[in-house]
XYZ file of C-alpha atoms in Angstrom:
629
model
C -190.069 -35.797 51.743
C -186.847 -34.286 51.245
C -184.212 -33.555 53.975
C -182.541 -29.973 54.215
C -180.384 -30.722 57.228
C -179.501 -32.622 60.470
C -178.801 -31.155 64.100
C -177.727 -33.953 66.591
C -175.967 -34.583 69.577
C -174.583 -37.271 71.283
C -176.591 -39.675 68.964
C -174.758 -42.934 68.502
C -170.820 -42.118 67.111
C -171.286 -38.312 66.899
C -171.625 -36.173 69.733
C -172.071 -33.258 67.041
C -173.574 -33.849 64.271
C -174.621 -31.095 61.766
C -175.245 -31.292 57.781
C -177.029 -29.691 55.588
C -177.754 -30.918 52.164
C -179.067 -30.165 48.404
C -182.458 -31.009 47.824
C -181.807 -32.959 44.672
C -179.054 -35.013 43.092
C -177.290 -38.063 44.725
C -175.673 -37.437 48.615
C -172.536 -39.500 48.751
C -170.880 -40.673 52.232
C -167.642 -42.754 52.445
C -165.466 -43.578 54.786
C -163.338 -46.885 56.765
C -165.508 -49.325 58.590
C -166.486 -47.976 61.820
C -166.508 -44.623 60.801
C -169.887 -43.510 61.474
C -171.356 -43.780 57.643
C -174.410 -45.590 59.303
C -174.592 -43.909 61.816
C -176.006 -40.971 59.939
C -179.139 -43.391 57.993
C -179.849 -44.328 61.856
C -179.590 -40.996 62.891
C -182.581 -40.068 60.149
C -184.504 -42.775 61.192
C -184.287 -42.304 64.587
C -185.088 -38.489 64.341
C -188.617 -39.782 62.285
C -189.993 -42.648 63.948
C -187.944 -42.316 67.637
C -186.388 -46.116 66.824
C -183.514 -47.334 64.061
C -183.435 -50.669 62.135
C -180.081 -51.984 64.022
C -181.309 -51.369 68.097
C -184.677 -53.212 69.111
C -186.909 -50.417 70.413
C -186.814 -51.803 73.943
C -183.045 -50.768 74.061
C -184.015 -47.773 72.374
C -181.974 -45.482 75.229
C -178.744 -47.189 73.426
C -179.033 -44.884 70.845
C -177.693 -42.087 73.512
C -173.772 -42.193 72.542
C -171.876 -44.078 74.958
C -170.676 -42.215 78.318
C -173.377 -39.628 78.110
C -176.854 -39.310 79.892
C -179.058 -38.147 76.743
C -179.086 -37.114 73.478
C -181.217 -34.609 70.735
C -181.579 -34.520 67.464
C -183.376 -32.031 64.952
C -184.343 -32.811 61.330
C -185.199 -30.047 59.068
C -187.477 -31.385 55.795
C -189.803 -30.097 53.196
C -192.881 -31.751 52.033
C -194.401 -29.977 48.842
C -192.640 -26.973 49.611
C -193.546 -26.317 53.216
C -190.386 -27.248 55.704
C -190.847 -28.823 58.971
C -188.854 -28.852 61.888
C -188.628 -32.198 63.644
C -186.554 -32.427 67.185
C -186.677 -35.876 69.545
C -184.573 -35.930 72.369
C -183.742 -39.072 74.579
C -182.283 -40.081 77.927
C -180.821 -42.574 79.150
C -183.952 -43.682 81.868
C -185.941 -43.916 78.378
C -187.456 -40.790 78.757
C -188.896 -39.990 75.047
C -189.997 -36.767 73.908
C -190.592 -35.149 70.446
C -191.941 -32.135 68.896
C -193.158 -31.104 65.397
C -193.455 -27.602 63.711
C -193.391 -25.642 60.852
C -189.973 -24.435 59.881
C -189.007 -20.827 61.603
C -191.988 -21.421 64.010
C -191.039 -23.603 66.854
C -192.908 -22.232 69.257
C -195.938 -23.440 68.085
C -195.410 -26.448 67.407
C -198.034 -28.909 64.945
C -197.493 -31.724 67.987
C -196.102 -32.928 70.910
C -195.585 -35.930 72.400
C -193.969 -38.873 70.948
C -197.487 -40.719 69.753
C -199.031 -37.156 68.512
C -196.018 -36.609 66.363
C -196.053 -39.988 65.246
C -199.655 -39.523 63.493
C -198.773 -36.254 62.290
C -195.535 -37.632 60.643
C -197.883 -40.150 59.382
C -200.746 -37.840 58.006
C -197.500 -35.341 56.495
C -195.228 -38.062 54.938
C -198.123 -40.980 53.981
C -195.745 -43.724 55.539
C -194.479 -45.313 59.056
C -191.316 -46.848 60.350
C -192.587 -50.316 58.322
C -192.970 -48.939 55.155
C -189.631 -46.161 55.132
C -187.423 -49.529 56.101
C -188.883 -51.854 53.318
C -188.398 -49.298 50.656
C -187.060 -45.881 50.862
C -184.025 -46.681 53.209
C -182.047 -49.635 52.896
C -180.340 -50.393 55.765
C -176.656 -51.995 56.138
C -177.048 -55.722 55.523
C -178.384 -58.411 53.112
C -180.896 -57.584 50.184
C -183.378 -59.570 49.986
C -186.696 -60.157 48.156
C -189.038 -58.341 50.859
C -191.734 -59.991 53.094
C -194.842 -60.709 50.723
C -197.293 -60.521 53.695
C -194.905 -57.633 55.649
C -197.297 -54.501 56.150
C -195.114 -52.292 54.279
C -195.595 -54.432 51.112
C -199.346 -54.868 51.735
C -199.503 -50.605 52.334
C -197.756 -50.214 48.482
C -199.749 -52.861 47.517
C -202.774 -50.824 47.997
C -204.403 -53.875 50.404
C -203.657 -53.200 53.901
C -206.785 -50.987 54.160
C -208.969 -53.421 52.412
C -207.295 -56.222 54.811
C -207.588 -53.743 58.272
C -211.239 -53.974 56.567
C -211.681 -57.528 56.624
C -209.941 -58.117 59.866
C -212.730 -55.581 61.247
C -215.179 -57.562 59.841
C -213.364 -60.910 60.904
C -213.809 -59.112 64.220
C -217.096 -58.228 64.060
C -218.430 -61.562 63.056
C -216.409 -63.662 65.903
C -217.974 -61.358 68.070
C -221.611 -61.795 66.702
C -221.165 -65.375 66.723
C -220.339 -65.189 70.007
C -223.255 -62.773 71.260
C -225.117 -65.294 68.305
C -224.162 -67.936 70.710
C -225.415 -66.469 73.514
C -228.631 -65.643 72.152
C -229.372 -69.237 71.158
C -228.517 -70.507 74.459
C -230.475 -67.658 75.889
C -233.344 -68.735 73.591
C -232.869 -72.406 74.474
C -233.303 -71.265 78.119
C -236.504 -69.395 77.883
C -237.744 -71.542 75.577
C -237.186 -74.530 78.578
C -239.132 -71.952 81.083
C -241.953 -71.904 78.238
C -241.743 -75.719 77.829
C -241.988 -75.963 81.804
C -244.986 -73.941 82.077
C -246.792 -77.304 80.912
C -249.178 -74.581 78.672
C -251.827 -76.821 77.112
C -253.478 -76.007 74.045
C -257.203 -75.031 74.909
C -257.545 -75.362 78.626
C -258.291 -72.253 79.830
C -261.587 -72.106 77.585
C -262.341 -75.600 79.191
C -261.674 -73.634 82.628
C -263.962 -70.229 81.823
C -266.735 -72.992 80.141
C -266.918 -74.680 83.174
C -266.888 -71.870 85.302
C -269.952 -70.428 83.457
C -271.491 -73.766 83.913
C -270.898 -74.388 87.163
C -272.607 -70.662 87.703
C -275.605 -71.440 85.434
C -275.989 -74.247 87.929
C -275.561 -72.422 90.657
C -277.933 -69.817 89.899
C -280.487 -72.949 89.194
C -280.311 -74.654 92.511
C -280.456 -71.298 94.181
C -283.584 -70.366 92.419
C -284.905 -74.153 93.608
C -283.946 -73.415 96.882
C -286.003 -69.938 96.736
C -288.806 -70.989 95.019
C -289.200 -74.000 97.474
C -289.068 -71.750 100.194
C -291.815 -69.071 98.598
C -293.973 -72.421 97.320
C -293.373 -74.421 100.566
C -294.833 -70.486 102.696
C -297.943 -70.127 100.025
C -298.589 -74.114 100.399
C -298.714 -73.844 104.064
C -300.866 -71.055 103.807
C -302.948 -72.427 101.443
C -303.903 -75.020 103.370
C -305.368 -73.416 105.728
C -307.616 -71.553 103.693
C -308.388 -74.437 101.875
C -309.578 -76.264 105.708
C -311.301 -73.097 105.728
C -312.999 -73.049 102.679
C -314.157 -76.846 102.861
C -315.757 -76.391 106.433
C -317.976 -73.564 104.644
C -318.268 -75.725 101.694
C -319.768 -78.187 104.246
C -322.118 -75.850 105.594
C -323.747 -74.166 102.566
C -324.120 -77.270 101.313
C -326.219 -77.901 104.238
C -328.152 -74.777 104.192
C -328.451 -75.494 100.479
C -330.263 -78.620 101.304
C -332.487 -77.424 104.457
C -333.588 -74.446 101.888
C -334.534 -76.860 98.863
C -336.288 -78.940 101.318
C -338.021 -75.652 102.594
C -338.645 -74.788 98.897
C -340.105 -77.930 98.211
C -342.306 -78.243 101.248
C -343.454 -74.435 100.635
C -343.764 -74.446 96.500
C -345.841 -77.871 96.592
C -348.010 -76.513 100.200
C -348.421 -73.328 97.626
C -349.683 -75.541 94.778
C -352.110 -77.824 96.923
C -353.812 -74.891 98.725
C -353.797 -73.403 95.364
C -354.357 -75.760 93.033
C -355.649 -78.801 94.761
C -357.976 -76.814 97.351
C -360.915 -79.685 97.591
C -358.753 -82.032 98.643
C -358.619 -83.962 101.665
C -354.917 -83.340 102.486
C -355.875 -79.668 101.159
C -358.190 -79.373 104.386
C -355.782 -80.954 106.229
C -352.828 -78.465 105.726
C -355.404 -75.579 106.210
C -356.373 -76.830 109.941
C -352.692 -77.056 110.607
C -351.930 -73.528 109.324
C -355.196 -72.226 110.965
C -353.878 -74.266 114.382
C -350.522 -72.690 114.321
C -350.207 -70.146 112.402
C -352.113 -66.894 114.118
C -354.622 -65.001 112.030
C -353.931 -67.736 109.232
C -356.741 -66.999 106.551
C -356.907 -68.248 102.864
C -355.817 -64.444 101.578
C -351.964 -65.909 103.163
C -351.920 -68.574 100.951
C -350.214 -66.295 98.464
C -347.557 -65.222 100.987
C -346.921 -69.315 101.143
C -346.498 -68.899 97.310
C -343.807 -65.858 97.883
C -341.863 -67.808 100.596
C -341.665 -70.871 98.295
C -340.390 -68.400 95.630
C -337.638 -66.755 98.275
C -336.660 -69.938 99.260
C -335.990 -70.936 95.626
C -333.986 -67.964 95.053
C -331.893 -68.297 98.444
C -331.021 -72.132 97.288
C -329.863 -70.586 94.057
C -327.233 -68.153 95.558
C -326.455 -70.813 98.280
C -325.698 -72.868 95.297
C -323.511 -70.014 93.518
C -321.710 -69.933 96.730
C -320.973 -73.368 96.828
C -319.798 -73.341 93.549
C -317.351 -70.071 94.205
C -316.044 -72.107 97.134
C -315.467 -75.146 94.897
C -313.403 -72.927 92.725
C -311.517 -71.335 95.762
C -310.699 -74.804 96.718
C -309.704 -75.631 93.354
C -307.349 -72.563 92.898
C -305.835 -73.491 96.615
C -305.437 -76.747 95.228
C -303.374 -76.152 91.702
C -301.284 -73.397 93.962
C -300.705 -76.191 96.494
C -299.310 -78.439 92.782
C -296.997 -75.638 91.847
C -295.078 -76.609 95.003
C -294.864 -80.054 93.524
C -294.132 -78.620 90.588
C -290.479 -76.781 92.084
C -289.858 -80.261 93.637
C -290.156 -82.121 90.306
C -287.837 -79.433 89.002
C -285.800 -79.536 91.983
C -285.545 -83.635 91.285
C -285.020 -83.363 87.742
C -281.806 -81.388 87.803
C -278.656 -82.035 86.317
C -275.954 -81.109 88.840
C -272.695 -82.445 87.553
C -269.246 -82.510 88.362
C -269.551 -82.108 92.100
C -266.549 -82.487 93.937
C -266.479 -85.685 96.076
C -266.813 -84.670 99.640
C -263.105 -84.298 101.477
C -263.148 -84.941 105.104
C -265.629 -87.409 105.382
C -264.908 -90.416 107.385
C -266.211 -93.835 108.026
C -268.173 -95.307 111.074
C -264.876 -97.396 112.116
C -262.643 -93.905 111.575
C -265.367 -91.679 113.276
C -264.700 -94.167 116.763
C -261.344 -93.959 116.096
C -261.418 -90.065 116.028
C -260.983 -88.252 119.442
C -263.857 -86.117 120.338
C -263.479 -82.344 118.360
C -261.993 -83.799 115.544
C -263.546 -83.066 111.913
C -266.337 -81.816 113.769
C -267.022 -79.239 110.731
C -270.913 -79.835 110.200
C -270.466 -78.435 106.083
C -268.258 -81.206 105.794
C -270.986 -83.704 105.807
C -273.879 -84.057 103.048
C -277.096 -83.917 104.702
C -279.518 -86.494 103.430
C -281.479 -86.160 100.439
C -285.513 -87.564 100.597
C -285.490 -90.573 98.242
C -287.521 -91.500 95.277
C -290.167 -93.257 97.141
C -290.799 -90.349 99.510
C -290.685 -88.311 96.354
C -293.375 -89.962 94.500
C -295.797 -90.296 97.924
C -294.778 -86.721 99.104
C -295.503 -85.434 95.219
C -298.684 -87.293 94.647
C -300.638 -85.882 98.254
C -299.347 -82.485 96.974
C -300.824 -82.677 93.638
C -304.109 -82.321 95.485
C -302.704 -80.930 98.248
C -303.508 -83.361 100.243
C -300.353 -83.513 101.968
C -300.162 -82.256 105.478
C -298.247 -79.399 105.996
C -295.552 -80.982 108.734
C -295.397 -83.618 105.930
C -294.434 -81.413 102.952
C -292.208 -78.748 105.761
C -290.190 -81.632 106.717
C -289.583 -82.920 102.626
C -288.810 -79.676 101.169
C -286.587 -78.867 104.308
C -284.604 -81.546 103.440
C -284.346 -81.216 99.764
C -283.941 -77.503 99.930
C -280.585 -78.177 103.085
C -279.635 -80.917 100.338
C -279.772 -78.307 97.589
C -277.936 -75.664 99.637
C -275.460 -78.300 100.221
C -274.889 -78.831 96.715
C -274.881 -75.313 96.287
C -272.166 -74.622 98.350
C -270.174 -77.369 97.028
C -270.609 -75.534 93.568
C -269.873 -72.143 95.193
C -266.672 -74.275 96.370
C -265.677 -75.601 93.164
C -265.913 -71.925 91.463
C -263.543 -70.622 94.063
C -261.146 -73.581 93.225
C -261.759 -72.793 89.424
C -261.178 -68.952 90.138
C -257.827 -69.842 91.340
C -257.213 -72.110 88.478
C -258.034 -69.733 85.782
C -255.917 -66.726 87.667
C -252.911 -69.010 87.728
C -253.631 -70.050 84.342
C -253.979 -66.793 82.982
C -250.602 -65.883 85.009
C -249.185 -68.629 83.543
C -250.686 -67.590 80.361
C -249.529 -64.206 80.585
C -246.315 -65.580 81.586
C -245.755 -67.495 78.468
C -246.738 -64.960 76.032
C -244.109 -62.610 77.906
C -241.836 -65.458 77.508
C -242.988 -65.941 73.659
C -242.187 -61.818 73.504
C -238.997 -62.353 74.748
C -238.725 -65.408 72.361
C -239.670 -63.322 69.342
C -237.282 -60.956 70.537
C -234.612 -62.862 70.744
C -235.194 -64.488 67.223
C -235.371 -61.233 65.723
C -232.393 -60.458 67.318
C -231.092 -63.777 66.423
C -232.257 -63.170 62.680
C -230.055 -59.838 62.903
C -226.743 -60.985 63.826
C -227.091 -64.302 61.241
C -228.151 -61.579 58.622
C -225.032 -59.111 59.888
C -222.636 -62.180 59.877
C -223.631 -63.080 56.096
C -223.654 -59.210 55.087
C -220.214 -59.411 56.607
C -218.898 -62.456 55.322
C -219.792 -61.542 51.297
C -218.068 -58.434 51.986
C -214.987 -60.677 53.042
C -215.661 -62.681 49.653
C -215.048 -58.764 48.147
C -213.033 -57.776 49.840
C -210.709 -60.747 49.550
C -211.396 -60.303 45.670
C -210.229 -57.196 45.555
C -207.379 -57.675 47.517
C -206.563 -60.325 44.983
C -206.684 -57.922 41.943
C -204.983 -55.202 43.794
C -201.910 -57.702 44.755
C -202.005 -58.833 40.886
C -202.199 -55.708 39.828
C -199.325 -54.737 42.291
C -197.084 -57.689 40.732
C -197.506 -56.512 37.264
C -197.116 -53.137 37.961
C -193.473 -53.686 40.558
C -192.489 -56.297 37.461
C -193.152 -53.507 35.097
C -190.905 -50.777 37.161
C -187.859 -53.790 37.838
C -188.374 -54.399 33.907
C -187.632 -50.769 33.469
C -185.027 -50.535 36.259
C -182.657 -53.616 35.727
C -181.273 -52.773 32.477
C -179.917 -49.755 33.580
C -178.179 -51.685 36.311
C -177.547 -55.264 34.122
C -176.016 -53.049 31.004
C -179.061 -54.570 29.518
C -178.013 -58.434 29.915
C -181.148 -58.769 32.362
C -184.436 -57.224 31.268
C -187.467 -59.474 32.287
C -188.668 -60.648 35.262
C -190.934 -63.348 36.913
C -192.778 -62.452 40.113
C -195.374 -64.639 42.083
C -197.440 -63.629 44.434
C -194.901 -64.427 47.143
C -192.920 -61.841 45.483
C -190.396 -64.651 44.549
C -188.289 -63.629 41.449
C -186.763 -65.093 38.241
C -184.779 -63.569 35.815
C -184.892 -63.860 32.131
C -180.939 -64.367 30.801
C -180.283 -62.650 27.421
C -177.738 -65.204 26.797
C -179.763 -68.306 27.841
C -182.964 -67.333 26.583
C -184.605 -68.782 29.747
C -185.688 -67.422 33.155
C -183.438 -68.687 35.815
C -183.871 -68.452 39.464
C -181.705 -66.217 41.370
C -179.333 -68.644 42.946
C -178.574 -69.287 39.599
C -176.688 -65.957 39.224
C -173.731 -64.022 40.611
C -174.172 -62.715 44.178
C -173.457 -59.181 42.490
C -176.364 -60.003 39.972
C -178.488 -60.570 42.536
C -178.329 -57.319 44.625
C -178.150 -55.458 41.506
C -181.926 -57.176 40.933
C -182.500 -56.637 44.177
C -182.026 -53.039 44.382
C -183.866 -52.386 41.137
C -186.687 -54.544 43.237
C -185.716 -51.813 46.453
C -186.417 -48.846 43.769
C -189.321 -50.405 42.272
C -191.300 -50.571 45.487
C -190.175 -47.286 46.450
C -191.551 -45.999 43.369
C -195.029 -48.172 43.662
C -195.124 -47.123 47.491
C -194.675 -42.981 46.311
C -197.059 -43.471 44.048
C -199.870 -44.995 46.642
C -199.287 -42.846 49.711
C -196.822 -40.399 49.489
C -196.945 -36.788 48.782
C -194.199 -35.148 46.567
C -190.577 -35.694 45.915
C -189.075 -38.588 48.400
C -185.616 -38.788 49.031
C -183.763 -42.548 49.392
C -180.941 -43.887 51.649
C -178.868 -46.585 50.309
C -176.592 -47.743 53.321
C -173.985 -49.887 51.461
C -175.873 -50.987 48.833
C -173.218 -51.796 46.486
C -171.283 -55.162 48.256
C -169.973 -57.343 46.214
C -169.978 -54.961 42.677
C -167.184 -54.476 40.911
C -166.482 -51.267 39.752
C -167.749 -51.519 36.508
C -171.173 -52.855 37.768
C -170.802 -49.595 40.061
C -170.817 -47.741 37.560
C -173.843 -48.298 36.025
C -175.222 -48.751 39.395
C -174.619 -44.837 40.341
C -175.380 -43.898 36.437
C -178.650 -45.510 36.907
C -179.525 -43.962 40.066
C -179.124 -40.264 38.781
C -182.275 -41.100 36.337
C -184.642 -42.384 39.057
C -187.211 -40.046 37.836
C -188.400 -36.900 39.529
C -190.051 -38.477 42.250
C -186.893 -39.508 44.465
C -185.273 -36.847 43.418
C -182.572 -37.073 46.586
C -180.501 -40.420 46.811
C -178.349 -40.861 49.776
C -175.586 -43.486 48.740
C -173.427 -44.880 51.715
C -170.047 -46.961 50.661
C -166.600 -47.555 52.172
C -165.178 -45.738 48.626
C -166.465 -44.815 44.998
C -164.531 -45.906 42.135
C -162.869 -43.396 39.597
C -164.226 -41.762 36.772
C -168.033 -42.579 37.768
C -169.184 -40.321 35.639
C -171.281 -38.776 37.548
C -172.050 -35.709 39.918
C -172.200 -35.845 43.526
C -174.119 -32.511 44.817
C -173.017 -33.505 48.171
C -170.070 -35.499 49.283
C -169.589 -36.472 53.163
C -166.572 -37.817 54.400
C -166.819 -39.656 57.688
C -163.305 -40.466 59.405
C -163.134 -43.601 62.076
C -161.628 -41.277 65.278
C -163.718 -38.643 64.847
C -166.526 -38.119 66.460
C -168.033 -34.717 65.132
C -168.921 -34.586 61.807
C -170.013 -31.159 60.155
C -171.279 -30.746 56.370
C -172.227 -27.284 54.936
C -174.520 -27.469 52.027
């Protein structure tokens, strides 16, 4: 950046200022204390960055010169050849305005505002207020060794982007270990909700095999109380055919005899007449036929034969018949044991886990009770027949022999105590029903709970992978800031190493530089580095200015674009004119980079030996200063 010239009114001394300059070569301004010579530097700095090094920039309005209301100033400046025209004006209620644009074209400007022109000052000349004050302009006052951790020195240092980096980072992990933080006590939370839900391992198997038993059994004792019901109708029926069938057992058993009695009497009359004819009892059995039997001759003695035979045949089928009702009776008789049979199985079942009846009370509590109350008949278990009624009931039905009021009344009972149970059962599935919905609610609960859980140590797993991504970038970064500020130590001892003979006359050539950018100074003479109390005061600023010039060059040579130009506001207290001298010989071979050094002092010595290319005068009661170029 190179100035061309300066428009300003009312700005501090001058309430005109106008100057225009040469674009190279060394700009010298003299003039009495009080005479404005600062004035101008501020002037500069105040037209870039709206603030000067001597007023704090919450009294910024005292920059408008005293007894007037506001103030302007334009700076014309070229950056690689292209000119800009830079105007800021100010009043004294702090109103701030500013407006960039390209030289000749003002109106349209590049910005406009006082923060848009500030970043497109800072995008045009690669540096801020920070950085122009800790190299390129040396205000009116002390040198010193700059700020090792000041931003200006970090910028030409080549860190303050790698540290803007790790503060981001420092940033961004604080604020994952916070959301970290909250995530664990988030987890720690759910993790108490899980903990509360009291899950246990295996229970709601236990619940569904229970269930499923509790239905098998179920299903059992309703079957009993069926079949009972179907055996206990056919049994009742049965017996009466079996009455039936052993009243006509009775009487063909009696026919059955009368006709083999017949068929005896018949078959042996048959064989006497017949065989035995001459006998007495022969003769005697034909007068009794003759006698009652009408037309009896001895040709009918054959029909006696035939009846004998008929009879015979009728006792057979009267026998057949008895036997088919003997097998009736039988078949009555092994239906009749099947009912025995569903009793058995009805006493031989396995009901477990029945709840213990709720509700029921004792003799003493039932007198105690006032009438209506815990009157609910399924409350009560109805009795059950016992064993000995069992066996006696079970043995007359075996050959059903058991009267049908006898066996009614039994399976009655066992088939109400049997409902009974069944209800019970029916009762404790409807409890288990509600235990396995809330289980699986609590079940499905938890495993939400687990999602979340999962969730949140994936999440967790993130961030603690994020925060150590993070943090070994820090561990780089802070390496390579490291290097860098080595490497900018060498490289600014290098540049004073060059610099400070040209301003010593050669009696000071080396220098020391830690990383706190504290110096030393090697001493021809003493062969030794000494530290800079250990020198004249005019020693000093002369290897503090070469310092100044070396960080101006290290700073162009990071950030900014082309030539740069340099204000020097008194920077030659305390030299004698010899040592100024060399000071100003030295500062006409800066190099090609700041190729436009502003030099303020009260007065330059005689026979410098060197050219000014523009001289300003500044005079202590005037208060318009005007420079042509």
């Amino acid at each position: 950046m190179i100035i061309n010239k300066i428009r300003a009114r009312n700005v501090l001394k001058y309430a005109e200022l106008s100057i225009d300059l040469a674009e190279r070569g060394l700009i010298a301004i003299s003039g009495r204390n009080e005479s404005g010579k600062s004035s101008i530097g501020e002037t500069v700095c105040f037209a870039l960055f709206g603030r000067t090094f001597s007023i704090p920039p919450d009294e910024i309005e005292k920059v408008v010169r005293w007894g007037e209301n506001h103030c302007s100033v334009t700076l014309e400046f070229s950056v690689e050849d292209q000119r800009y025209e830079l105007a800021r004006f100010l009043d004294r209620d702090g109103m701030h305005s500013a407006k960039l644009a390209l030289s000749g074209n003002i109106e349209n400007p590049i910005a406009r505002g006082v923060g848009a022109v500030a970043d497109a000052l800072f995008a045009i000349l690669g540096f801020e207020y920070e950085e122009f004050v800790e190299s390129f302009y040396l205000a009116q006052r002390e040198i010193t060794t700059p700020h090792p951790h000041s931003q200006a020195i970090k910028i030409m240092a080549g860190v303050a982007p790698l540290e803007q980096v790790a503060h981001s980072l420092q940033d961004e992990i604080a604020e994952r270990e916070d959301l970290l933080g909250e995530i664990r006590a988030e987890w720690e939370s759910v993790d108490q909700d899980v903990q509360a839900l009291g899950i246990q391992d295996g229970r709601m198997p236990r619940l569904e095999d229970e269930r499923h038993h509790t239905s098998v059994q179920i299903e059992q004792v309703n079957a009993l109380v069926d079949e009972i019901n179907v055996e206990l109708d056919r049994y009742a029926a049965n017996a009466t055919q079996i009455e039936r069938a052993r009243s006509a057992s009775g009487r063909v058993g009696f026919l059955r005899f009368l006709v083999l009695l017949l068929a005896l009497a018949s078959g042996g009359l048959w064989a006497l007449l017949t065989y035995a004819g001459h006998l007495p009892q022969a003769e005697l059995a034909r007068e009794l036929l003759a006698r009652h039997v009408p037309q009896w001759n001895d040709q009918k003695v054959l029909w006696i034969g035939y009846l004998a035979a008929g009879l015979g045949v009728l006792f057979l089928l009267l026998w057949i018949r008895k036997a088919g009702i003997r097998r009736r009776i039988a078949e009555l008789t092994a239906q009749g044991a099947q009912l025995a049979g569903v009793l058995a199985q009805a006493r031989a079942i396995d009901i477990e886990d029945i709840p213990e009846e709720e509700g029921l009370a004792t003799e003493s509590d039932m007198d105690d009770e006032t009438p209506g109350e815990h009157e609910d008949p399924s409350m009560h278990a109805p009795a059950r027949p016992d064993d000995a009624e069992y066996q006696a009931v079970h043995g007359q039905l075996d050959g059903a022999r058991s009267p049908v009021r006898v066996a009614q009344d039994y399976c009655e009972r066992e088939a109400a105590w049997l409902t009974y149970v069944g209800d019970r059962l029916n009762a404790q599935i409807a409890e288990l029903d509600i235990e396995i919905d809330d289980e699986e609610s609590r079940l499905q609960e938890a495993l939400n709970l687990s999602e979340v859980l999962n969730g949140l140590t994936d999440k967790r797993e993130d961030i603690e992978e994020r925060i150590a991504c993070r943090q070994r970038g820090l561990e780089l970064l802070h390496g390579a800031i490291l290097h860098l500020s080595n490497t900018f130590n060498r490289d600014v001892k290098e540049l004073v190493g060059r610099l400070l003979p040209l301003f010593t006359d050669g009696r000071y050539e080396h220098l020391q530089i830690d990383e706190g950018l504290n110096v030393r100074v090697f001493s021809s003479e003493k062969r030794d580095f000494m530290d800079l109390d250990e020198v004249s005061s005019g020693t000093q600023r002369q290897i503090m200015l070469a310092l100044r010039l070396a960080l101006s060059k290290k700073l162009l040579g990071r950030t900014v674009k082309g030539r740069q130009f340099a204000f020097l506001d008194e920077p030659f207290a305390f030299f004698d004119d010899e040592r100024t001298r060399r000071a100003l010989y030295a500062l006409t071979d800066l190099g090609d980079d700041i190729s436009q050094v502003w030099i303020v002092a009260q007065d330059f010595p005689q026979n410098c030996q060197v050219k000014f290319d523009t001289k300003i005068f500044c005079e202590r009661g005037s208060n318009t200063l005007t420079v042509a170029g």
